[in-house]
Short mmCIF file of C-alpha atoms and ligand atoms in Angstrom, two decimals:
data_model
loop_
_atom_site.label_atom_id
_atom_site.label_comp_id
_atom_site.label_asym_id
_atom_site.label_seq_id
_atom_site.Cartn_x
_atom_site.Cartn_y
_atom_site.Cartn_z
CA UNK A 260 12.23 23.38 21.23
CA UNK A 261 14.35 21.98 18.45
CA UNK A 262 13.72 18.26 18.44
CA UNK A 263 15.83 17.72 15.34
CA UNK A 264 18.86 17.01 17.49
CA UNK A 265 17.78 13.69 18.95
CA UNK A 266 16.27 10.49 17.81
CA UNK A 267 16.07 11.55 14.22
CA UNK A 268 18.45 9.19 12.50
CA UNK A 269 21.38 10.57 10.55
CA UNK A 270 21.60 14.38 10.80
CA UNK A 271 21.42 16.35 7.59
CA UNK A 272 24.56 18.11 6.46
CA UNK A 273 25.05 21.34 8.39
CA UNK A 274 22.62 20.46 11.15
CA UNK A 275 25.26 19.96 13.84
CA UNK A 276 25.84 23.68 14.38
CA UNK A 277 22.17 24.24 15.11
CA UNK A 278 22.37 21.85 18.02
CA UNK A 279 25.40 23.27 19.80
CA UNK A 280 24.58 24.28 23.40
CA UNK A 281 26.73 25.91 26.07
CA UNK A 282 28.51 23.11 27.99
CA UNK A 283 27.04 24.10 31.34
CA UNK A 284 23.49 23.59 30.18
CA UNK A 285 24.19 20.52 28.13
CA UNK A 286 23.22 17.83 30.61
CA UNK A 287 20.02 19.52 31.78
CA UNK A 288 19.08 20.46 28.24
CA UNK A 289 19.70 16.95 26.97
CA UNK A 290 17.43 15.54 29.62
CA UNK A 291 14.70 18.03 28.73
CA UNK A 292 15.03 17.40 25.03
CA UNK A 293 14.90 13.65 25.51
CA UNK A 294 11.73 13.98 27.56
CA UNK A 295 10.23 16.19 24.90
CA UNK A 296 11.14 13.98 21.99
CA UNK A 297 10.87 10.45 23.30
CA UNK A 298 7.21 10.26 22.53
CA UNK A 299 6.04 11.56 25.87
CA UNK A 300 7.20 15.13 25.56
CA UNK A 301 3.88 16.71 24.75
CA UNK A 302 2.12 14.81 27.53
CA UNK A 303 -0.26 17.03 29.33
CA UNK A 304 0.50 19.88 26.98
CA UNK A 305 -2.67 21.89 26.65
CA UNK A 306 -4.14 22.51 23.27
CA UNK A 307 -1.93 20.48 20.92
CA UNK A 308 -2.98 21.10 17.35
CA UNK A 309 -1.91 18.24 15.13
CA UNK A 310 -2.37 17.44 11.49
CA UNK A 311 -3.39 14.09 10.12
CA UNK A 312 -2.59 13.48 6.46
CA UNK A 313 -3.79 10.82 4.09
CA UNK A 314 -5.81 10.03 1.02
CA UNK A 315 -9.38 11.01 1.75
CA UNK A 316 -11.39 10.49 -1.40
CA UNK A 317 -15.18 10.04 -1.37
CA UNK A 318 -16.52 7.75 1.32
CA UNK A 319 -13.02 7.31 2.75
CA UNK A 320 -12.73 11.06 3.24
CA UNK A 321 -16.13 11.27 4.93
CA UNK A 322 -15.22 8.43 7.26
CA UNK A 323 -11.84 9.75 8.31
CA UNK A 324 -13.30 13.22 8.91
CA UNK A 325 -16.03 11.65 11.09
CA UNK A 326 -13.53 9.63 13.13
CA UNK A 327 -11.32 12.66 13.61
CA UNK A 328 -14.29 14.77 14.76
CA UNK A 329 -15.16 12.09 17.28
CA UNK A 330 -11.57 11.95 18.50
CA UNK A 331 -11.55 15.74 18.89
CA UNK A 332 -14.73 15.53 20.96
CA UNK A 333 -13.22 12.88 23.21
CA UNK A 334 -9.89 14.69 23.64
CA UNK A 335 -10.44 18.39 24.34
CA UNK A 336 -6.68 18.83 24.87
CA UNK A 337 -5.91 17.85 21.25
CA UNK A 338 -7.29 19.36 18.08
CA UNK A 339 -6.71 17.29 14.96
CA UNK A 340 -6.93 18.82 11.50
CA UNK A 341 -7.25 16.73 8.36
CA UNK A 342 -4.87 17.41 5.52
CA UNK A 343 -5.88 15.63 2.33
CA UNK A 344 -3.08 14.21 0.20
CA UNK A 345 -3.25 12.49 -3.20
CA UNK A 346 -4.83 9.07 -3.43
CA UNK A 347 -2.22 7.92 -5.97
CA UNK A 348 0.39 6.16 -3.81
CA UNK A 349 3.34 7.39 -5.86
CA UNK A 350 2.21 11.03 -5.74
CA UNK A 351 1.67 10.88 -1.97
CA UNK A 352 5.12 9.41 -1.58
CA UNK A 353 6.68 12.28 -3.54
CA UNK A 354 4.88 14.84 -1.44
CA UNK A 355 5.96 13.27 1.85
CA UNK A 356 9.57 13.00 0.68
CA UNK A 357 9.60 16.70 -0.17
CA UNK A 358 8.20 17.70 3.23
CA UNK A 359 10.43 15.38 5.20
CA UNK A 360 13.56 16.33 3.30
CA UNK A 361 12.75 19.88 4.33
CA UNK A 362 12.30 18.64 7.94
CA UNK A 363 8.78 19.96 8.17
CA UNK A 364 6.92 18.82 11.31
CA UNK A 365 3.52 19.10 9.63
CA UNK A 366 1.60 16.88 9.07
CA UNK A 367 2.29 15.12 12.36
CA UNK A 368 0.76 11.82 11.25
CA UNK A 369 1.66 10.19 7.96
CA UNK A 370 -0.36 7.59 6.10
CA UNK A 371 2.29 5.29 4.72
CA UNK A 372 1.83 2.70 2.03
CA UNK A 373 2.69 -0.88 2.97
CA UNK A 374 6.17 -0.57 1.40
CA UNK A 375 7.44 2.80 2.64
CA UNK A 376 8.20 2.16 6.30
CA UNK A 377 11.79 0.88 5.87
CA UNK A 378 12.66 3.86 3.67
CA UNK A 379 11.16 6.44 6.04
CA UNK A 380 12.61 4.72 9.11
CA UNK A 381 16.12 4.43 7.66
CA UNK A 382 16.00 8.12 6.69
CA UNK A 383 15.07 9.09 10.28
CA UNK A 384 11.76 10.59 9.11
CA UNK A 385 9.44 8.66 11.42
CA UNK A 386 9.64 7.84 15.12
CA UNK A 387 10.05 4.35 16.55
CA UNK A 388 6.89 3.47 18.45
CA UNK A 389 8.42 1.51 21.32
CA UNK A 390 8.20 4.48 23.79
CA UNK A 391 4.43 4.49 23.30
CA UNK A 392 4.06 0.79 24.18
CA UNK A 393 2.08 -0.50 21.19
CA UNK A 394 0.83 -4.13 21.13
CA UNK A 395 2.21 -5.64 17.89
CA UNK A 396 0.94 -9.13 18.71
CA UNK A 397 -2.62 -7.89 18.06
CA UNK A 398 -1.94 -7.37 14.34
CA UNK A 399 -1.35 -9.72 11.38
CA UNK A 400 2.29 -10.77 11.49
CA UNK A 401 3.02 -9.78 7.88
CA UNK A 402 1.70 -6.27 8.52
CA UNK A 403 3.96 -5.88 11.56
CA UNK A 404 6.99 -7.24 9.68
CA UNK A 405 6.38 -4.70 6.91
CA UNK A 406 6.55 -1.94 9.54
CA UNK A 407 9.60 -3.11 11.39
CA UNK A 408 13.01 -1.82 10.49
CA UNK A 409 16.27 -2.72 12.24
CA UNK A 410 14.29 -4.43 14.99
CA UNK A 411 12.05 -1.44 15.76
CA UNK A 412 8.36 -1.00 14.99
CA UNK A 413 7.77 2.33 13.23
CA UNK A 414 4.12 2.34 12.21
CA UNK A 415 0.81 0.75 13.18
CA UNK A 416 -1.07 -1.14 10.46
CA UNK A 417 -4.31 0.69 9.69
CA UNK A 418 -5.96 -1.48 7.05
CA UNK A 419 -4.89 -4.44 4.99
CA UNK A 420 -5.33 -4.73 1.26
CA UNK A 421 -5.10 -7.82 -0.84
CA UNK A 422 -5.27 -8.11 -4.63
CA UNK A 423 -8.45 -9.79 -5.90
CA UNK A 424 -9.84 -10.94 -9.22
CA UNK A 425 -13.34 -9.55 -9.75
CA UNK A 426 -15.44 -11.50 -12.22
CA UNK A 427 -18.80 -11.05 -13.92
CA UNK A 428 -20.60 -14.17 -12.75
CA UNK A 429 -23.38 -13.72 -15.31
CA UNK A 430 -20.74 -14.15 -18.04
CA UNK A 431 -18.20 -16.44 -16.38
CA UNK A 432 -20.01 -18.51 -13.72
CA UNK A 433 -16.98 -20.39 -12.39
CA UNK A 434 -13.68 -18.93 -11.30
CA UNK A 435 -10.77 -19.49 -13.68
CA UNK A 436 -8.28 -22.01 -12.31
CA UNK A 437 -5.34 -20.81 -14.40
CA UNK A 438 -4.27 -17.66 -16.20
CA UNK A 439 -4.85 -19.28 -19.57
CA UNK A 440 -8.42 -20.19 -18.52
CA UNK A 441 -8.84 -16.55 -17.54
CA UNK A 442 -7.72 -15.33 -20.97
CA UNK A 443 -9.98 -17.85 -22.74
CA UNK A 444 -12.99 -16.95 -20.59
CA UNK A 445 -12.38 -13.23 -21.17
CA UNK A 446 -12.18 -13.71 -24.93
CA UNK A 447 -15.34 -15.84 -24.94
CA UNK A 448 -17.38 -13.32 -22.96
CA UNK A 449 -16.18 -10.39 -25.09
CA UNK A 450 -17.23 -12.23 -28.26
CA UNK A 451 -20.85 -12.66 -27.10
CA UNK A 452 -23.40 -10.35 -28.68
CA UNK A 453 -23.47 -7.27 -26.44
CA UNK A 454 -20.50 -8.64 -24.47
CA UNK A 455 -18.22 -6.22 -22.58
CA UNK A 456 -15.63 -4.25 -24.53
CA UNK A 457 -12.77 -5.30 -22.28
CA UNK A 458 -11.66 -8.70 -21.08
CA UNK A 459 -9.66 -7.59 -18.05
CA UNK A 460 -8.85 -4.22 -16.51
CA UNK A 461 -6.16 -3.48 -13.96
CA UNK A 462 -3.92 -0.76 -12.53
CA UNK A 463 -1.43 -0.17 -15.33
CA UNK A 464 -0.28 3.47 -15.12
CA UNK A 465 3.34 4.07 -14.30
CA UNK A 466 2.96 4.10 -10.52
CA UNK A 467 2.97 1.65 -7.64
CA UNK A 468 -0.33 0.07 -8.67
CA UNK A 469 1.35 -1.41 -11.75
CA UNK A 470 3.84 -3.26 -9.56
CA UNK A 471 1.14 -4.71 -7.33
CA UNK A 472 -0.62 -5.98 -10.47
CA UNK A 473 2.61 -7.34 -11.90
CA UNK A 474 3.59 -9.14 -8.66
CA UNK A 475 0.50 -11.32 -9.10
CA UNK A 476 1.44 -12.43 -12.64
CA UNK A 477 5.03 -12.84 -11.54
CA UNK A 478 4.07 -15.12 -8.65
CA UNK A 479 1.62 -16.98 -10.89
CA UNK A 480 4.61 -18.09 -12.99
CA UNK A 481 6.82 -18.75 -9.95
CA UNK A 482 8.92 -15.56 -10.18
CA UNK A 483 10.02 -12.95 -7.65
CA UNK A 484 11.65 -9.53 -7.71
CA UNK A 485 14.45 -10.55 -5.33
CA UNK A 486 15.16 -14.12 -4.32
CA UNK A 487 15.54 -15.38 -0.74
CA UNK A 488 19.24 -14.42 -0.81
CA UNK A 489 18.51 -10.87 -1.85
CA UNK A 490 19.69 -11.49 -5.41
CA UNK A 491 17.84 -9.76 -8.19
CA UNK A 492 15.58 -12.37 -9.78
CA UNK A 493 13.54 -10.15 -12.04
CA UNK A 494 15.14 -11.27 -15.31
CA UNK A 495 14.85 -15.00 -14.67
CA UNK A 496 12.81 -17.19 -17.06
CA UNK A 497 9.71 -17.20 -14.82
CA UNK A 498 9.58 -13.40 -14.85
CA UNK A 499 10.07 -13.32 -18.61
CA UNK A 500 7.17 -15.75 -18.98
CA UNK A 501 4.98 -13.53 -16.78
CA UNK A 502 5.67 -10.39 -18.81
CA UNK A 503 5.29 -12.27 -22.08
CA UNK A 504 1.90 -13.55 -20.93
CA UNK A 505 0.72 -10.07 -19.95
CA UNK A 506 1.91 -8.66 -23.28
CA UNK A 507 0.81 -11.38 -25.69
CA UNK A 508 -2.27 -12.86 -24.05
CA UNK A 509 -3.76 -9.77 -22.45
CA UNK A 510 -2.46 -6.33 -23.42
CA UNK A 511 -1.18 -7.05 -26.92
CA UNK A 512 -4.28 -9.02 -27.90
CA UNK A 513 -6.57 -6.26 -26.60
CA UNK A 514 -8.11 -8.37 -23.87
CA UNK A 515 -6.78 -5.59 -21.68
CA UNK A 516 -7.50 -2.21 -23.32
CA UNK A 517 -4.69 0.07 -24.51
CA UNK A 518 -5.83 2.72 -22.02
CA UNK A 519 -5.09 0.38 -19.13
CA UNK A 520 -1.51 1.68 -19.09
CA UNK A 521 -2.85 5.02 -17.86
CA UNK A 522 -5.33 3.61 -15.33
CA UNK A 523 -5.32 3.56 -11.53
CA UNK A 524 -7.73 1.76 -9.18
CA UNK A 525 -10.68 4.05 -9.83
CA UNK A 526 -10.49 4.02 -13.64
CA UNK A 527 -10.47 0.23 -13.52
CA UNK A 528 -13.42 0.20 -11.13
CA UNK A 529 -15.47 2.56 -13.29
CA UNK A 530 -14.89 0.40 -16.37
CA UNK A 531 -15.99 -2.73 -14.50
CA UNK A 532 -18.85 -1.00 -12.69
CA UNK A 533 -20.22 0.34 -15.98
CA UNK A 534 -20.37 -3.18 -17.33
CA UNK A 535 -17.44 -2.76 -19.70
CA UNK A 536 -15.14 -5.50 -18.42
CA UNK A 537 -15.38 -9.23 -17.81
CA UNK A 538 -12.62 -9.29 -15.17
CA UNK A 539 -10.92 -6.70 -13.01
CA UNK A 540 -7.89 -6.82 -10.76
CA UNK A 541 -8.47 -4.53 -7.78
CA UNK A 542 -8.48 -4.24 -3.96
CA UNK A 543 -11.34 -5.12 -1.59
CA UNK A 544 -12.51 -1.49 -1.38
CA UNK A 545 -14.13 -1.79 -4.83
CA UNK A 546 -16.57 -4.50 -3.73
CA UNK A 547 -18.98 -2.39 -1.72
CA UNK A 548 -19.56 0.63 -4.00
CA UNK A 549 -20.26 -1.64 -6.98
CA UNK A 550 -23.14 -3.27 -5.12
CA UNK A 551 -25.07 0.01 -5.12
CA UNK A 552 -27.76 -0.38 -7.80
CA UNK A 553 -28.10 3.39 -8.20
CA UNK A 554 -24.46 3.68 -9.30
CA UNK A 555 -23.53 0.33 -10.66
CA UNK A 556 -24.62 -1.68 -13.68
CA UNK A 557 -23.10 -4.84 -12.25
CA UNK A 558 -24.73 -4.96 -8.79
CA UNK A 559 -25.38 -8.59 -7.89
CA UNK A 560 -23.47 -9.79 -10.95
CA UNK A 561 -19.94 -10.13 -9.68
CA UNK A 562 -17.83 -12.22 -7.35
CA UNK A 563 -14.22 -12.24 -6.26
CA UNK A 564 -11.63 -14.98 -6.23
CA UNK A 565 -7.85 -15.12 -6.05
CA UNK A 566 -5.84 -14.32 -9.18
CA UNK A 567 -5.14 -17.77 -10.65
CA UNK A 568 -1.71 -19.31 -11.11
CA UNK A 569 0.11 -20.57 -14.19
CA UNK A 570 2.44 -23.50 -14.88
CA UNK A 571 5.47 -23.33 -12.58
CA UNK A 572 3.94 -20.97 -10.05
CA UNK A 573 0.95 -20.40 -7.81
CA UNK A 574 -2.01 -18.16 -7.31
CA UNK A 575 -0.63 -14.90 -5.88
CA UNK A 576 -2.21 -11.87 -4.26
CA UNK A 577 -0.20 -8.73 -3.54
CA UNK A 578 -0.28 -7.53 0.05
CA UNK A 579 -1.12 -3.86 0.29
CA UNK A 580 -2.56 -1.55 2.84
CA UNK A 581 -1.72 1.50 4.85
CA UNK A 582 -0.13 2.25 8.17
CA UNK A 583 0.13 5.28 10.38
CA UNK A 584 3.43 6.72 11.53
CA UNK A 585 4.58 9.79 13.45
CA UNK A 586 6.54 12.44 11.60
CA UNK A 587 9.94 12.59 13.35
CA UNK A 588 9.81 16.40 13.20
CA UNK A 589 6.40 16.61 14.87
CA UNK A 590 6.28 18.78 17.95
CA UNK A 591 3.45 16.73 19.41
CA UNK A 592 4.46 13.09 19.02
CA UNK A 593 2.46 11.89 21.99
CA UNK A 594 -0.75 13.53 20.80
CA UNK A 595 -0.01 12.07 17.36
CA UNK A 596 0.30 8.59 18.84
CA UNK A 597 -2.99 8.96 20.70
CA UNK A 598 -4.73 9.62 17.40
CA UNK A 599 -2.96 6.66 15.76
CA UNK A 600 -4.01 4.40 18.62
CA UNK A 601 -7.60 5.64 18.24
CA UNK A 602 -7.77 5.15 14.47
CA UNK A 603 -6.29 1.65 14.70
CA UNK A 604 -8.52 0.58 17.61
CA UNK A 605 -11.02 -2.24 16.92
CA UNK A 606 -14.12 0.02 16.80
CA UNK A 607 -12.65 2.36 14.19
CA UNK A 608 -11.39 -0.56 12.11
CA UNK A 609 -14.84 -2.16 12.09
CA UNK A 610 -16.41 1.14 11.14
CA UNK A 611 -13.85 1.48 8.31
CA UNK A 612 -14.62 -2.00 7.02
CA UNK A 613 -18.35 -1.21 7.08
CA UNK A 614 -18.05 2.22 5.47
CA UNK A 615 -15.38 1.66 2.84
CA UNK A 616 -14.72 -2.09 2.73
CA UNK A 617 -11.13 -1.87 3.92
CA UNK A 618 -10.11 -4.81 6.02
CA UNK A 619 -8.92 -4.73 9.65
CA UNK A 620 -5.29 -5.56 10.40
CA UNK A 621 -6.34 -7.24 13.65
CA UNK A 622 -7.00 -10.96 13.07
CA UNK A 623 -9.20 -11.19 16.19
CA UNK A 624 -11.79 -8.94 14.56
CA UNK A 625 -12.54 -11.54 11.90
CA UNK A 626 -14.56 -13.42 14.53
CA UNK A 627 -16.44 -10.29 15.54
CA UNK A 628 -20.11 -10.42 14.48
CA UNK A 629 -20.05 -6.69 13.72
CA UNK A 630 -17.68 -7.34 10.85
CA UNK A 631 -20.02 -9.95 9.40
CA UNK A 632 -22.42 -7.16 8.47
CA UNK A 633 -19.95 -5.78 5.94
CA UNK A 634 -21.18 -6.24 2.36
CA UNK A 635 -18.00 -7.69 1.07
CA UNK A 636 -16.06 -10.87 0.51
CA UNK A 637 -16.69 -13.57 3.12
CA UNK A 638 -14.59 -12.96 6.22
CA UNK A 639 -12.89 -16.31 6.40
CA UNK A 640 -11.84 -15.91 2.74
CA UNK A 641 -10.59 -12.37 3.42
CA UNK A 642 -8.58 -13.45 6.45
CA UNK A 643 -6.94 -16.33 4.57
CA UNK A 644 -6.19 -14.08 1.60
CA UNK A 645 -4.43 -11.53 3.85
CA UNK A 646 -2.48 -14.21 5.71
CA UNK A 647 -1.26 -15.72 2.42
CA UNK A 648 -0.68 -12.50 0.51
CA UNK A 649 2.71 -11.76 -1.01
CA UNK A 650 4.53 -8.73 0.36
CA UNK A 651 6.72 -6.54 -1.78
CA UNK A 652 10.45 -6.41 -0.92
CA UNK A 653 11.06 -4.89 2.51
CA UNK A 654 13.92 -2.48 1.88
CA UNK A 655 14.57 1.26 2.15
CA UNK A 656 15.28 1.37 -1.59
CA UNK A 657 11.97 -0.20 -2.55
CA UNK A 658 10.57 2.95 -4.17
CA UNK A 659 13.53 3.28 -6.52
CA UNK A 660 13.39 -0.41 -7.38
CA UNK A 661 9.72 -0.07 -8.15
CA UNK A 662 10.28 2.96 -10.39
CA UNK A 663 12.89 1.11 -12.42
CA UNK A 664 10.55 -1.81 -12.86
CA UNK A 665 7.61 0.41 -13.80
CA UNK A 666 9.58 1.92 -16.67
CA UNK A 667 10.81 -1.40 -18.00
CA UNK A 668 7.41 -3.06 -17.71
CA UNK A 669 5.85 -0.34 -19.79
CA UNK A 670 8.59 -0.68 -22.40
CA UNK A 671 7.93 -4.42 -22.62
CA UNK A 672 4.14 -4.12 -22.72
CA UNK A 673 4.17 -1.55 -25.54
CA UNK A 674 6.82 -3.56 -27.41
CA UNK A 675 9.57 -0.97 -27.18
CA UNK A 676 11.69 -3.82 -25.84
CA UNK A 677 11.36 -7.59 -25.70
CA UNK A 678 10.45 -8.89 -22.21
CA UNK A 679 13.89 -10.44 -21.68
CA UNK A 680 15.72 -7.25 -22.72
CA UNK A 681 13.46 -5.03 -20.59
CA UNK A 682 13.87 -7.25 -17.54
CA UNK A 683 17.65 -7.51 -18.08
CA UNK A 684 17.78 -3.72 -18.11
CA UNK A 685 15.69 -3.57 -14.92
CA UNK A 686 17.88 -6.19 -13.22
CA UNK A 687 21.06 -4.33 -14.14
CA UNK A 688 19.77 -1.03 -12.78
CA UNK A 689 18.38 -2.61 -9.59
CA UNK A 690 21.69 -4.41 -9.02
CA UNK A 691 23.59 -1.15 -9.42
CA UNK A 692 21.17 0.55 -7.03
CA UNK A 693 21.66 -2.15 -4.39
CA UNK A 694 25.44 -1.82 -4.67
CA UNK A 695 25.43 1.97 -4.71
CA UNK A 696 23.32 2.19 -1.57
CA UNK A 697 25.16 -0.58 0.27
CA UNK A 698 21.92 -2.53 0.60
CA UNK A 699 23.28 -5.91 -0.50
CA UNK A 700 23.34 -7.31 3.03
CA UNK A 701 20.14 -5.68 4.18
CA UNK A 702 17.98 -6.99 1.35
CA UNK A 703 18.92 -10.56 2.16
CA UNK A 704 16.19 -12.70 3.60
CA UNK A 705 13.53 -9.99 3.61
CA UNK A 706 12.26 -10.23 0.12
CA UNK A 707 9.93 -11.59 -2.47
C1 GLC B 275 -3.45 0.32 -2.49
C2 GLC B 275 -2.63 -0.58 -1.58
C3 GLC B 275 -1.20 -0.16 -1.57
C4 GLC B 275 -0.66 -0.13 -2.99
C5 GLC B 275 -1.49 0.82 -3.82
C6 GLC B 275 -1.06 0.81 -5.26
O1 GLC B 275 -3.59 1.55 -1.94
O2 GLC B 275 -3.16 -0.57 -0.28
O3 GLC B 275 -0.42 -1.00 -0.78
O4 GLC B 275 0.69 0.22 -3.05
O5 GLC B 275 -2.85 0.44 -3.76
O6 GLC B 275 -1.87 1.59 -6.04
#
């Protein structure tokens, strides 16, 4: 059955002819197609084989494979296969866009980053979840808002991420209360005999991780990418101060190493775990593996706190995380939803927190004693951090905005352009993008 003809958002050029049916069968066929594609169509279908895709590195890969095996055992009518995709958010995005542009129904389940849902929903690439009767009130509000587009929920939040400042407590016993205190403490610890080579490490390669890092400096100085009216705010004085701080106080003065502009989460973690950095910006997942004395030189010697603020702004943590959505071209949407419901159920979320330190998106679980066993940041602190975290702009053109910003941030950090000039260039290109795509109205009121 060709499900491309219904419920898929705007049809691709040339697709209309494929859907033409003889008039006499039209009504009956439409009813059948709707039943098949409204999220219930594969109900009772024997032997659905569906593919789950996502990043599945190391312990995360072992866990997801275990949960899928268990699901397969519990549901003999569905066989789920795991398709590993890149861990780098930007690479995974590119891969999904290629598949979905080609209208490929495999993988059936997509692991979306916190900022992709509006784009995928507006393109008609993922199914609205309403027909499956999810319970959005059980999840953190911000994570549901990030997955809602045009009033419809399109994905279920799987885990929540929040940016944290990791600190070597043997070198810097108290948490820095401002960014300038952070820079001073980093410099002091590096200057000690045998002190770490690097003051602070972060995600600086030209990919989405750089923007999550930047959002925290931006907020620290009181800046935003878009203001509350949807106007581009990225070249305002606060943003210029944020980039200037990163360039002059951290990157340019070698408190952050030159290599940091090629690093992702794991490179930063290895540097910190090997004892080479005083501070690290990273997600909660890094906490647990670094406490393993067999692997880590800093076990027992680190703590986390929020990234500090700066004059004119406030301490800011980027909201990240992943959600699960159904490929709109899947032939087994109902089976796909059953797996999504399973993976986002309380038991699997607790197991995920225990195995890989990724936090549940269900606030009720933070009072569950099983979660208290997780070797990670205290639960109350984690819950507050997630509730107060700063989302990235909720718009279908987010990925393009982010790419523009990534390029200009690199130019500013390596001194190819002054911060003001680089941010002016970014603002001009983002403005043109908003106009070209007709997003002016839609970006209003949904942004940071
Ligand atoms: C983490 C976050 C995600 C973010 C990405 C950037 O995976 O959960 O939201 O975009 O890191 O590298």
